[in-house]
PDB file of C-alpha atoms in Angstrom:
ATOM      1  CA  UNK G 294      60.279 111.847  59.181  1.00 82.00           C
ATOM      2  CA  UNK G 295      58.140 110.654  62.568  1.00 93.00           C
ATOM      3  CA  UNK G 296      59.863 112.342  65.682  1.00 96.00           C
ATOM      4  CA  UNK G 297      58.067 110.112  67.968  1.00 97.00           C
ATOM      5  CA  UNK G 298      57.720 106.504  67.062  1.00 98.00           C
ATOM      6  CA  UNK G 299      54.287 104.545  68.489  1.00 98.00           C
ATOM      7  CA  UNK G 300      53.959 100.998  68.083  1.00 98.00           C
ATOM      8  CA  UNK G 301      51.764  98.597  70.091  1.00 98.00           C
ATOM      9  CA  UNK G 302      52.009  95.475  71.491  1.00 98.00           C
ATOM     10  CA  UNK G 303      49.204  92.901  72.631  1.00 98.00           C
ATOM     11  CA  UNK G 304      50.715  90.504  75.717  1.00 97.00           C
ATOM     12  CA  UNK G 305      50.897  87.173  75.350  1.00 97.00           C
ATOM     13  CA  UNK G 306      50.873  84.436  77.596  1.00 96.00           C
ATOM     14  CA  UNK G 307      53.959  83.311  76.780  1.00 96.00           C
ATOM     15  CA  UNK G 308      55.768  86.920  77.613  1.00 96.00           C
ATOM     16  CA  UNK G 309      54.461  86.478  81.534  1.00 97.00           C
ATOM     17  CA  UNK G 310      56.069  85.572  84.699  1.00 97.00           C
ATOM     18  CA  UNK G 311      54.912  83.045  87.294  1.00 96.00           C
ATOM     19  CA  UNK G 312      52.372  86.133  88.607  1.00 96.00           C
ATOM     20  CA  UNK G 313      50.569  86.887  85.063  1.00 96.00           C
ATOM     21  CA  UNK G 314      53.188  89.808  84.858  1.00 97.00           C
ATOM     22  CA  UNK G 315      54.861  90.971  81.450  1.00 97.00           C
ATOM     23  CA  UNK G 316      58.353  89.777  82.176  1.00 97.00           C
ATOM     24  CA  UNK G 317      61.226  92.274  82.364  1.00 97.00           C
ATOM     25  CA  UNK G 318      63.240  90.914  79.528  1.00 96.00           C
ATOM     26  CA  UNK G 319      60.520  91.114  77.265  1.00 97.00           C
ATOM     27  CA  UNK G 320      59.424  94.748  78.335  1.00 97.00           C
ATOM     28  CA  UNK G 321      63.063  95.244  76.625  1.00 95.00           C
ATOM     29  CA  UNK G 322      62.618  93.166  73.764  1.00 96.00           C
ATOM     30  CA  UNK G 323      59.494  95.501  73.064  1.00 97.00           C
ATOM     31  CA  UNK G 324      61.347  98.425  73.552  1.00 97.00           C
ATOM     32  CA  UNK G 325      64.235  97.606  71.112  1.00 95.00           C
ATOM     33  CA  UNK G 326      61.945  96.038  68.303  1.00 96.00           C
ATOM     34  CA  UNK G 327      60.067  99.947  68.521  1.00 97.00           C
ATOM     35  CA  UNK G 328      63.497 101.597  68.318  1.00 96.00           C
ATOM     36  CA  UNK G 329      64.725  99.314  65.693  1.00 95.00           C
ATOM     37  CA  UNK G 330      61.596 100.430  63.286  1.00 97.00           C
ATOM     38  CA  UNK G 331      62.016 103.526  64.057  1.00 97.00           C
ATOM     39  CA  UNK G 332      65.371 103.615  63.103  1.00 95.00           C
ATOM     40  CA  UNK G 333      64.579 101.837  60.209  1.00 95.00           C
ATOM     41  CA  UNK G 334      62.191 104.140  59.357  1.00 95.00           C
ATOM     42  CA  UNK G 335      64.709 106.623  59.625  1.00 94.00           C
ATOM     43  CA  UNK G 336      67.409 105.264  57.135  1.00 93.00           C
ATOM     44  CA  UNK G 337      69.776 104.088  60.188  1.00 92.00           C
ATOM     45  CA  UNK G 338      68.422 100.496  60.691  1.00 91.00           C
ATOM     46  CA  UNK G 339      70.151  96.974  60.924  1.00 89.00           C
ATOM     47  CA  UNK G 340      70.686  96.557  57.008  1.00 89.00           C
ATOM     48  CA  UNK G 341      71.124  99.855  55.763  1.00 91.00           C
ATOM     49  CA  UNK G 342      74.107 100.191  58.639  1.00 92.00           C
ATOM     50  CA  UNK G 343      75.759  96.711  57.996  1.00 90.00           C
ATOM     51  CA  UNK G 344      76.429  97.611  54.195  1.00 91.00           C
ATOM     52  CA  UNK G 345      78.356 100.451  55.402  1.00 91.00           C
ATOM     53  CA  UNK G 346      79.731  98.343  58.254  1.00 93.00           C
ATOM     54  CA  UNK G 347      78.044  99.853  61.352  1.00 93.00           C
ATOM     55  CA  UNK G 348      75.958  98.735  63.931  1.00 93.00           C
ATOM     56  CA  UNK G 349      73.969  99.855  66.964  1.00 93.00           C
ATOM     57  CA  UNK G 350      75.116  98.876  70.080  1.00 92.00           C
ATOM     58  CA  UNK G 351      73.172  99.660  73.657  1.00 93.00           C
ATOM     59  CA  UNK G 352      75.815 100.256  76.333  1.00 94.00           C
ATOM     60  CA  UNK G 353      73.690 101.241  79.018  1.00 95.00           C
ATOM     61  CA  UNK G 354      69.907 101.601  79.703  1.00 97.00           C
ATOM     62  CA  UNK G 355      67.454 103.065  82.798  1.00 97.00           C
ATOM     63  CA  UNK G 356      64.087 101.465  83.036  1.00 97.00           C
ATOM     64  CA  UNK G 357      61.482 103.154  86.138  1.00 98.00           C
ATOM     65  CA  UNK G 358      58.136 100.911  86.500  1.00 98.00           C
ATOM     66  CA  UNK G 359      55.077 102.260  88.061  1.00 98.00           C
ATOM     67  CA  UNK G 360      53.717  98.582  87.394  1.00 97.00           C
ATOM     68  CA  UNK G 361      54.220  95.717  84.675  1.00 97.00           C
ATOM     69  CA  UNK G 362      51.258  95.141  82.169  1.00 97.00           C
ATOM     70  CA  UNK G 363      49.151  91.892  82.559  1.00 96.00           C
ATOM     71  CA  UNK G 364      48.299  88.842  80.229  1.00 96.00           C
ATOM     72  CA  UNK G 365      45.973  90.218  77.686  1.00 96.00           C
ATOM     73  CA  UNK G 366      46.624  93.689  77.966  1.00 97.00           C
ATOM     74  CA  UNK G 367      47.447  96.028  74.667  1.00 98.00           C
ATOM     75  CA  UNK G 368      49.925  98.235  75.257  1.00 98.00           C
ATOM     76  CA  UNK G 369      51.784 101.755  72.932  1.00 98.00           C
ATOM     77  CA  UNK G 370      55.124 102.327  73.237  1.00 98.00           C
ATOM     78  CA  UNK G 371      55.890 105.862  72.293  1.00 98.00           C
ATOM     79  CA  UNK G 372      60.391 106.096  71.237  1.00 98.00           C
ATOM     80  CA  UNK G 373      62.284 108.715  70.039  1.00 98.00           C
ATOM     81  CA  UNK G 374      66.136 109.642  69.879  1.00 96.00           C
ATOM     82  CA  UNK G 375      67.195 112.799  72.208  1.00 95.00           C
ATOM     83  CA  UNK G 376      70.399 113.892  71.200  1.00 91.00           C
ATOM     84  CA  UNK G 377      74.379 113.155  72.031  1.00 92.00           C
ATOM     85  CA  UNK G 378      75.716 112.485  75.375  1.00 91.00           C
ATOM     86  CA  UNK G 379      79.310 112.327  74.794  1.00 87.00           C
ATOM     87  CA  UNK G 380      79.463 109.181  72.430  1.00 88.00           C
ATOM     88  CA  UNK G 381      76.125 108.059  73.170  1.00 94.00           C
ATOM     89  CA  UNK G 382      73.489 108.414  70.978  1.00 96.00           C
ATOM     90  CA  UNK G 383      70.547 108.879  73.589  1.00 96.00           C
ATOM     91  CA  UNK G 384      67.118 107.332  72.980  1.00 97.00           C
ATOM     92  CA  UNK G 385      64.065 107.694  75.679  1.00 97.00           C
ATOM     93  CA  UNK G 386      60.810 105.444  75.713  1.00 98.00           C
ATOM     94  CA  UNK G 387      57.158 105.720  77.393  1.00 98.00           C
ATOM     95  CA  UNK G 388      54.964 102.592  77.718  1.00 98.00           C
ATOM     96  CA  UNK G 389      51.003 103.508  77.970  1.00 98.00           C
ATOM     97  CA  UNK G 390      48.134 100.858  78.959  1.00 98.00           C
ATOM     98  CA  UNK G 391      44.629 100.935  77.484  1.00 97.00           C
ATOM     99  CA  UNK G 392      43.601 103.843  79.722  1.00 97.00           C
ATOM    100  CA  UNK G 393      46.772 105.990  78.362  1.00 97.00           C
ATOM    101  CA  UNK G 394      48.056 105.872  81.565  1.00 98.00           C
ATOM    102  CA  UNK G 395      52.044 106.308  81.693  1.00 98.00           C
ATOM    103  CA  UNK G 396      52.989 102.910  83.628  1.00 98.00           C
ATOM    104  CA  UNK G 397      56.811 102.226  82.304  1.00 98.00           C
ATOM    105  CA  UNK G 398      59.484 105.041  81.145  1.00 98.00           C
ATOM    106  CA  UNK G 399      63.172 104.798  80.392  1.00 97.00           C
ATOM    107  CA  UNK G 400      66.480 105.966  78.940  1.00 97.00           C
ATOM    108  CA  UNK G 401      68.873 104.496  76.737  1.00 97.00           C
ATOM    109  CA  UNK G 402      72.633 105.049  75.879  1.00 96.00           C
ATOM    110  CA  UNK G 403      73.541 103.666  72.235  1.00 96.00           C
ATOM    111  CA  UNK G 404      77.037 103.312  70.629  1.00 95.00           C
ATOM    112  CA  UNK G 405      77.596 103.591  66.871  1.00 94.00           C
ATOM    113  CA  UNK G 406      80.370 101.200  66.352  1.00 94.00           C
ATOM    114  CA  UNK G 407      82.120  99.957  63.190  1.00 93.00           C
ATOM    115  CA  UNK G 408      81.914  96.439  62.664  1.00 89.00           C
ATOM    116  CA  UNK G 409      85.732  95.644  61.480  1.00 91.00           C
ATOM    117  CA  UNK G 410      87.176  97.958  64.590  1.00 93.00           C
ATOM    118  CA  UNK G 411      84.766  97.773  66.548  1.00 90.00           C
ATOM    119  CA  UNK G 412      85.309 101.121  67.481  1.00 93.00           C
ATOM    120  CA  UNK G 413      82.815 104.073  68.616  1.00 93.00           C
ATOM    121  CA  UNK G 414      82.063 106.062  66.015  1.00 93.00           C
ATOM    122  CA  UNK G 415      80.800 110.202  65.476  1.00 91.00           C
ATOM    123  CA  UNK G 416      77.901 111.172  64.466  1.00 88.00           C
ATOM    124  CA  UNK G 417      78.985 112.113  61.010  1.00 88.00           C
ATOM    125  CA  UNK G 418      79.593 108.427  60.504  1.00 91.00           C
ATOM    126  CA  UNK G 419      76.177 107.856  60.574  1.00 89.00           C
ATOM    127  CA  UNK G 420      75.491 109.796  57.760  1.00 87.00           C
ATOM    128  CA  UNK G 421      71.580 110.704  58.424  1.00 88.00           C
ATOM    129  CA  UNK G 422      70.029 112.883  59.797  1.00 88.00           C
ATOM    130  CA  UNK G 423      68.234 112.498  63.651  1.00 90.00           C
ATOM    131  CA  UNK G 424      64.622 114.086  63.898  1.00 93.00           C
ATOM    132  CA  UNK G 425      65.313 116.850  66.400  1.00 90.00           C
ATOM    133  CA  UNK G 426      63.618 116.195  70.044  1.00 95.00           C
ATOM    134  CA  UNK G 427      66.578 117.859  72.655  1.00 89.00           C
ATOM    135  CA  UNK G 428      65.030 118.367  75.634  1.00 90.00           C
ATOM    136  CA  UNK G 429      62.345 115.966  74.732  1.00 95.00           C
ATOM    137  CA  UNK G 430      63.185 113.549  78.005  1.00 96.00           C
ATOM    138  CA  UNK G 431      60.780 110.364  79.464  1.00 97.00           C
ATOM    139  CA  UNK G 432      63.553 110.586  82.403  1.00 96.00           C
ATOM    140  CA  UNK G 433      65.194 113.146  83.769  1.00 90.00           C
ATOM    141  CA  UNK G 434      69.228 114.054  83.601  1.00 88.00           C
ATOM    142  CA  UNK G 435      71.874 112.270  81.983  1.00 88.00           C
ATOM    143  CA  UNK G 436      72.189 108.435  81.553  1.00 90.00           C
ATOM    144  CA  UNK G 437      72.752 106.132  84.316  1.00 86.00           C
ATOM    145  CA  UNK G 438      76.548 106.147  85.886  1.00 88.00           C
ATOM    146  CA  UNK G 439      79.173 103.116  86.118  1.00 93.00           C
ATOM    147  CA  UNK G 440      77.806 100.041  88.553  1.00 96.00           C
ATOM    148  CA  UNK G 441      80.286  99.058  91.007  1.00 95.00           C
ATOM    149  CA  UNK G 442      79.678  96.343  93.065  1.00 96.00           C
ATOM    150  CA  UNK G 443      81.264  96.119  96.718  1.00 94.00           C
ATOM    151  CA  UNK G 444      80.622  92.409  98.027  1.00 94.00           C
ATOM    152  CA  UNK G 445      79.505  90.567  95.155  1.00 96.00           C
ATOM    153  CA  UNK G 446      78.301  87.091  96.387  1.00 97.00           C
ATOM    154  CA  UNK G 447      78.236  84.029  93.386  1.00 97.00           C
ATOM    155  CA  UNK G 448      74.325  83.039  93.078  1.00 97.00           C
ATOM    156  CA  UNK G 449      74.924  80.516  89.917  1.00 97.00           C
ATOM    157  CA  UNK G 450      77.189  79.781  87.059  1.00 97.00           C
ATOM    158  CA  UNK G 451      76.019  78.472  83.569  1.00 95.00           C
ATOM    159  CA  UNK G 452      77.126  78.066  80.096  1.00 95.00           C
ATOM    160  CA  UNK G 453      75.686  79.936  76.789  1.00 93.00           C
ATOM    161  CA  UNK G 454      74.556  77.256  74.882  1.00 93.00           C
ATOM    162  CA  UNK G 455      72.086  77.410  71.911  1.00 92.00           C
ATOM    163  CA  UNK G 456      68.839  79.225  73.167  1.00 89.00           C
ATOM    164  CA  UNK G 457      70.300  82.505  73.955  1.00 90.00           C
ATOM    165  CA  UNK G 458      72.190  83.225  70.792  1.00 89.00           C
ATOM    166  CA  UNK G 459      70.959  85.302  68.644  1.00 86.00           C
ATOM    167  CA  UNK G 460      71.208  86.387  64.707  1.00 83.00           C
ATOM    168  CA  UNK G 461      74.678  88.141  65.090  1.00 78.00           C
ATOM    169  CA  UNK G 462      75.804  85.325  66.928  1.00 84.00           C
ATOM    170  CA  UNK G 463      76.243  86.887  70.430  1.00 84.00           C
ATOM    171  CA  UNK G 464      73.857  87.038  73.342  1.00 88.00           C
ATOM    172  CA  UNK G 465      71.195  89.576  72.858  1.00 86.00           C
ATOM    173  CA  UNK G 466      71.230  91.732  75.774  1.00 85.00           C
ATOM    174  CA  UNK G 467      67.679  91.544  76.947  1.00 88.00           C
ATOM    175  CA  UNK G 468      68.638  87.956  77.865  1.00 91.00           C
ATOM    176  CA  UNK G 469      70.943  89.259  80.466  1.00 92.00           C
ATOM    177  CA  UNK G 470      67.881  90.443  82.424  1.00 95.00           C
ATOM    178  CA  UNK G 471      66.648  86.802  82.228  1.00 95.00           C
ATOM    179  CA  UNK G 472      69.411  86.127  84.179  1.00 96.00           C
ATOM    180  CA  UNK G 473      69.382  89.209  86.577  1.00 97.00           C
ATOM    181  CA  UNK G 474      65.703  88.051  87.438  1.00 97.00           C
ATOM    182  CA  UNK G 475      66.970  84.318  88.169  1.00 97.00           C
ATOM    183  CA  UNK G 476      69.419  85.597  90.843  1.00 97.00           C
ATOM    184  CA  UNK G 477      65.732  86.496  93.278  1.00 97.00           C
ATOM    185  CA  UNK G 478      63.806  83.414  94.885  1.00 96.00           C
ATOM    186  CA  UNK G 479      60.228  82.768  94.274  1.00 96.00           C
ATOM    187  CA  UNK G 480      59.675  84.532  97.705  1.00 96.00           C
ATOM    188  CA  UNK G 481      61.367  87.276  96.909  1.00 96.00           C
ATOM    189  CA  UNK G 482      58.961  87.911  94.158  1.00 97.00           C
ATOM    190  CA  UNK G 483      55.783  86.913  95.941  1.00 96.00           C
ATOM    191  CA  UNK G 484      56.682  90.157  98.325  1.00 96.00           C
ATOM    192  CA  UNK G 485      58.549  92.445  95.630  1.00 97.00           C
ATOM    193  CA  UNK G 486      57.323  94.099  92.760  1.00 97.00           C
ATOM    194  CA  UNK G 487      60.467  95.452  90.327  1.00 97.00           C
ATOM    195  CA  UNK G 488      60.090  99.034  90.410  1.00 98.00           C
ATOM    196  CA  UNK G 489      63.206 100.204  88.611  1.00 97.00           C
ATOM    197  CA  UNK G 490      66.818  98.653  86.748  1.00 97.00           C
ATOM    198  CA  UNK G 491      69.852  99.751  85.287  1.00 97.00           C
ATOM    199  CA  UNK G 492      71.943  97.946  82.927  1.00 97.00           C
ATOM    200  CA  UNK G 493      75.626  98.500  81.704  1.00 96.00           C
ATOM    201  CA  UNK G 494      76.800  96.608  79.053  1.00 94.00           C
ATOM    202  CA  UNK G 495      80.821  95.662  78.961  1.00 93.00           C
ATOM    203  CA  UNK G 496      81.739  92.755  76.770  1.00 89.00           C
ATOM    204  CA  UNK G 497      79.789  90.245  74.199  1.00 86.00           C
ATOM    205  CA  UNK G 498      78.564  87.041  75.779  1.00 89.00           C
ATOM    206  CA  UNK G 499      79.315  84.336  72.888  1.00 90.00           C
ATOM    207  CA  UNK G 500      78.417  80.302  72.424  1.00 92.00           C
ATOM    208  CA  UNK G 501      80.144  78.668  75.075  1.00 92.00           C
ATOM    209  CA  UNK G 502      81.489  80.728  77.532  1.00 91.00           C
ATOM    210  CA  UNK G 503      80.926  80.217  80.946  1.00 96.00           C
ATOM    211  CA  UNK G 504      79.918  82.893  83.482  1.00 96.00           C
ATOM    212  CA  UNK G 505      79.169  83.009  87.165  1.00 97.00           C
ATOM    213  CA  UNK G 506      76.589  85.615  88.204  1.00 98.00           C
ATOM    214  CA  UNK G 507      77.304  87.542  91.255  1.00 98.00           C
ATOM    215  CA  UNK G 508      74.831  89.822  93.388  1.00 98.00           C
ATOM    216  CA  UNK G 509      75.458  92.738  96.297  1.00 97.00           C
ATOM    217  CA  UNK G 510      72.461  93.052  98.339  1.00 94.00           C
ATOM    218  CA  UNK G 511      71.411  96.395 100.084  1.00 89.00           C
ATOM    219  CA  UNK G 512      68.152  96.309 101.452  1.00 85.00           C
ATOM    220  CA  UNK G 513      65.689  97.163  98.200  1.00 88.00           C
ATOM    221  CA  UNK G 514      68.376  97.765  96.269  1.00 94.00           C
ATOM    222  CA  UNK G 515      70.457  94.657  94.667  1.00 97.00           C
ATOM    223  CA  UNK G 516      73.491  94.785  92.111  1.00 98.00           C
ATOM    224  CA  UNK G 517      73.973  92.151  90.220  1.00 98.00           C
ATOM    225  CA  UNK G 518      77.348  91.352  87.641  1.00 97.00           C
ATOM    226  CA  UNK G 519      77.860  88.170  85.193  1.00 97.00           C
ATOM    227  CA  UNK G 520      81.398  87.669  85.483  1.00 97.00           C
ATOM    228  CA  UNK G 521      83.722  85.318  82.758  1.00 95.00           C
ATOM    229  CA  UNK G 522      84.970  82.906  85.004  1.00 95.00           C
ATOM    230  CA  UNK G 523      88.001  81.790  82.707  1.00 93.00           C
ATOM    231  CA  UNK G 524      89.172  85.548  82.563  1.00 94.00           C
ATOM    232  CA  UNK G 525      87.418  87.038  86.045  1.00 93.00           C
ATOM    233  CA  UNK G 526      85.726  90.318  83.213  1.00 94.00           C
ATOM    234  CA  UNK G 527      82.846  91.838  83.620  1.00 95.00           C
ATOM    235  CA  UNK G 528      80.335  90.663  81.445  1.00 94.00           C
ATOM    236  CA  UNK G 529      77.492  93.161  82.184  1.00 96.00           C
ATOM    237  CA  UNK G 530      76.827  94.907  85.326  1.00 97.00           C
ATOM    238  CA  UNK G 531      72.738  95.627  87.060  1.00 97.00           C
ATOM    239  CA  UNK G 532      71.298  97.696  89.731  1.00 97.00           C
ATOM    240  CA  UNK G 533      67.782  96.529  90.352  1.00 98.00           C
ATOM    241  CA  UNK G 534      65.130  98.330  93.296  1.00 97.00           C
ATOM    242  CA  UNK G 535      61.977  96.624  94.452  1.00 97.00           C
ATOM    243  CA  UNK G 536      59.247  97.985  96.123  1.00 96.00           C
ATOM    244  CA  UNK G 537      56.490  95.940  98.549  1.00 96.00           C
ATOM    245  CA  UNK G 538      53.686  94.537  96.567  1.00 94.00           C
ATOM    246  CA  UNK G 539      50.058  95.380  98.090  1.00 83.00           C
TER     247      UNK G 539
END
């Protein structure tokens, strides 16, 4: 049984923003395809769980950026599950460059949920056992709080429509930071680096629906919500700080 879980990744020019910068969204992707293998190393991945109809589900997730690899870099991704926090199984991630530096580190919040209830579920449901890393933490204290927005502003609405639907026919949620990122001008990120998110995760985006994406600006700070505009729910919610590039 591995404890930690390392797996590297080589960036590719089709992972990179206008600036030659990994993009958000796919620092995600790379973190959930480590943590995937992992758990499938582990007996608790995607097929083993859907026989016994279970799934993982992320409900909320801390990301803190020193700075965001560049085309051509290699980088390790070191993963490993922490322990409960109430119903949340709690999973932390380091990225490394080339030099071993520590340059991205973050904190997840997973739900076990049963695929005909959908309901939460213990941890004796998962029958397996978790390699043992408590106090083991790439961030420090519990996993981020509720977002609450106070003067959300619309930016854009759009429909889900074939490109963002994934295997289990729902919107993956590294998408929805795609869409966070599309609420900032091309100004804004000529003069701003990210340095940090926060995602909560409320309700599946499926084929079809239409959502309007809403943002409450406060200085280097910005909160962002995708909100169903034929019901007015929540969708997701996102609290995303910049810092001034060089």
């Amino acid at each position: 049984m591995k404890k930690v879980w390392e797996e590297s990744f080589k960036i590719a020019s089709y992972h990179l923003d206008f600036q030659q910068e990994l993009k958000p969204s796919v620092l995600q992707q790379y973190f959930q395809e480590a943590a995937g293998n992992h758990a499938e190393s582990l007996g608790a991945g995607y097929d083993i769980l859907m026989e016994r109809e279970l799934f993982w589900a992320l409900s909320r997730i801390r990301v803190e950026i020193d700075r965001m690899p560049k085309w051509g870099e290699t980088i390790r991704i070191e993963t490993w599950p922490v322990g409960l926090e109430r119903l949340f199984f709690r999973r932390d991630f380091r990225m490394y460059d080339e030099q071993d530096n520590e340059i991205v580190r973050g904190a997840s919040g997973w739900l076990l949920v049963n695929a005909k209830t959908m309901r939460p579920q213990r941890l004796a449901a998962l029958g397996v056992e978790l390699p043992d890393n408590a106090g083991r933490f790439a961030l420090e204290g519990t996993l981020p709080d509720r977002i609450s927005l106070e003067t959300p502003e619309p930016v854009f609405r759009k429909v889900i429509r074939y490109d963002e639907i994934d295997m289990n026919m729902h919107v993956n949620n590294t998408r929805y930071l795609d869409w966070v990122t599309d609420c900032f001008d091309r100004e804004h990120y000529e003069q701003n680096a990210l340095s940090a998110f926060s995602l909560e995760f409320l309700s599946e985006v499926r084929w079809g629906n239409e959502m309007e994406m809403q943002i409450d600006r406060n200085g280097t700070e910005a909160k962002v919500q995708a909100v169903e505009t034929a019901s007015a729910k929540a969708l997701f919610k996102a609290d995303v700080e910049w810092r001034k590039r060089d």
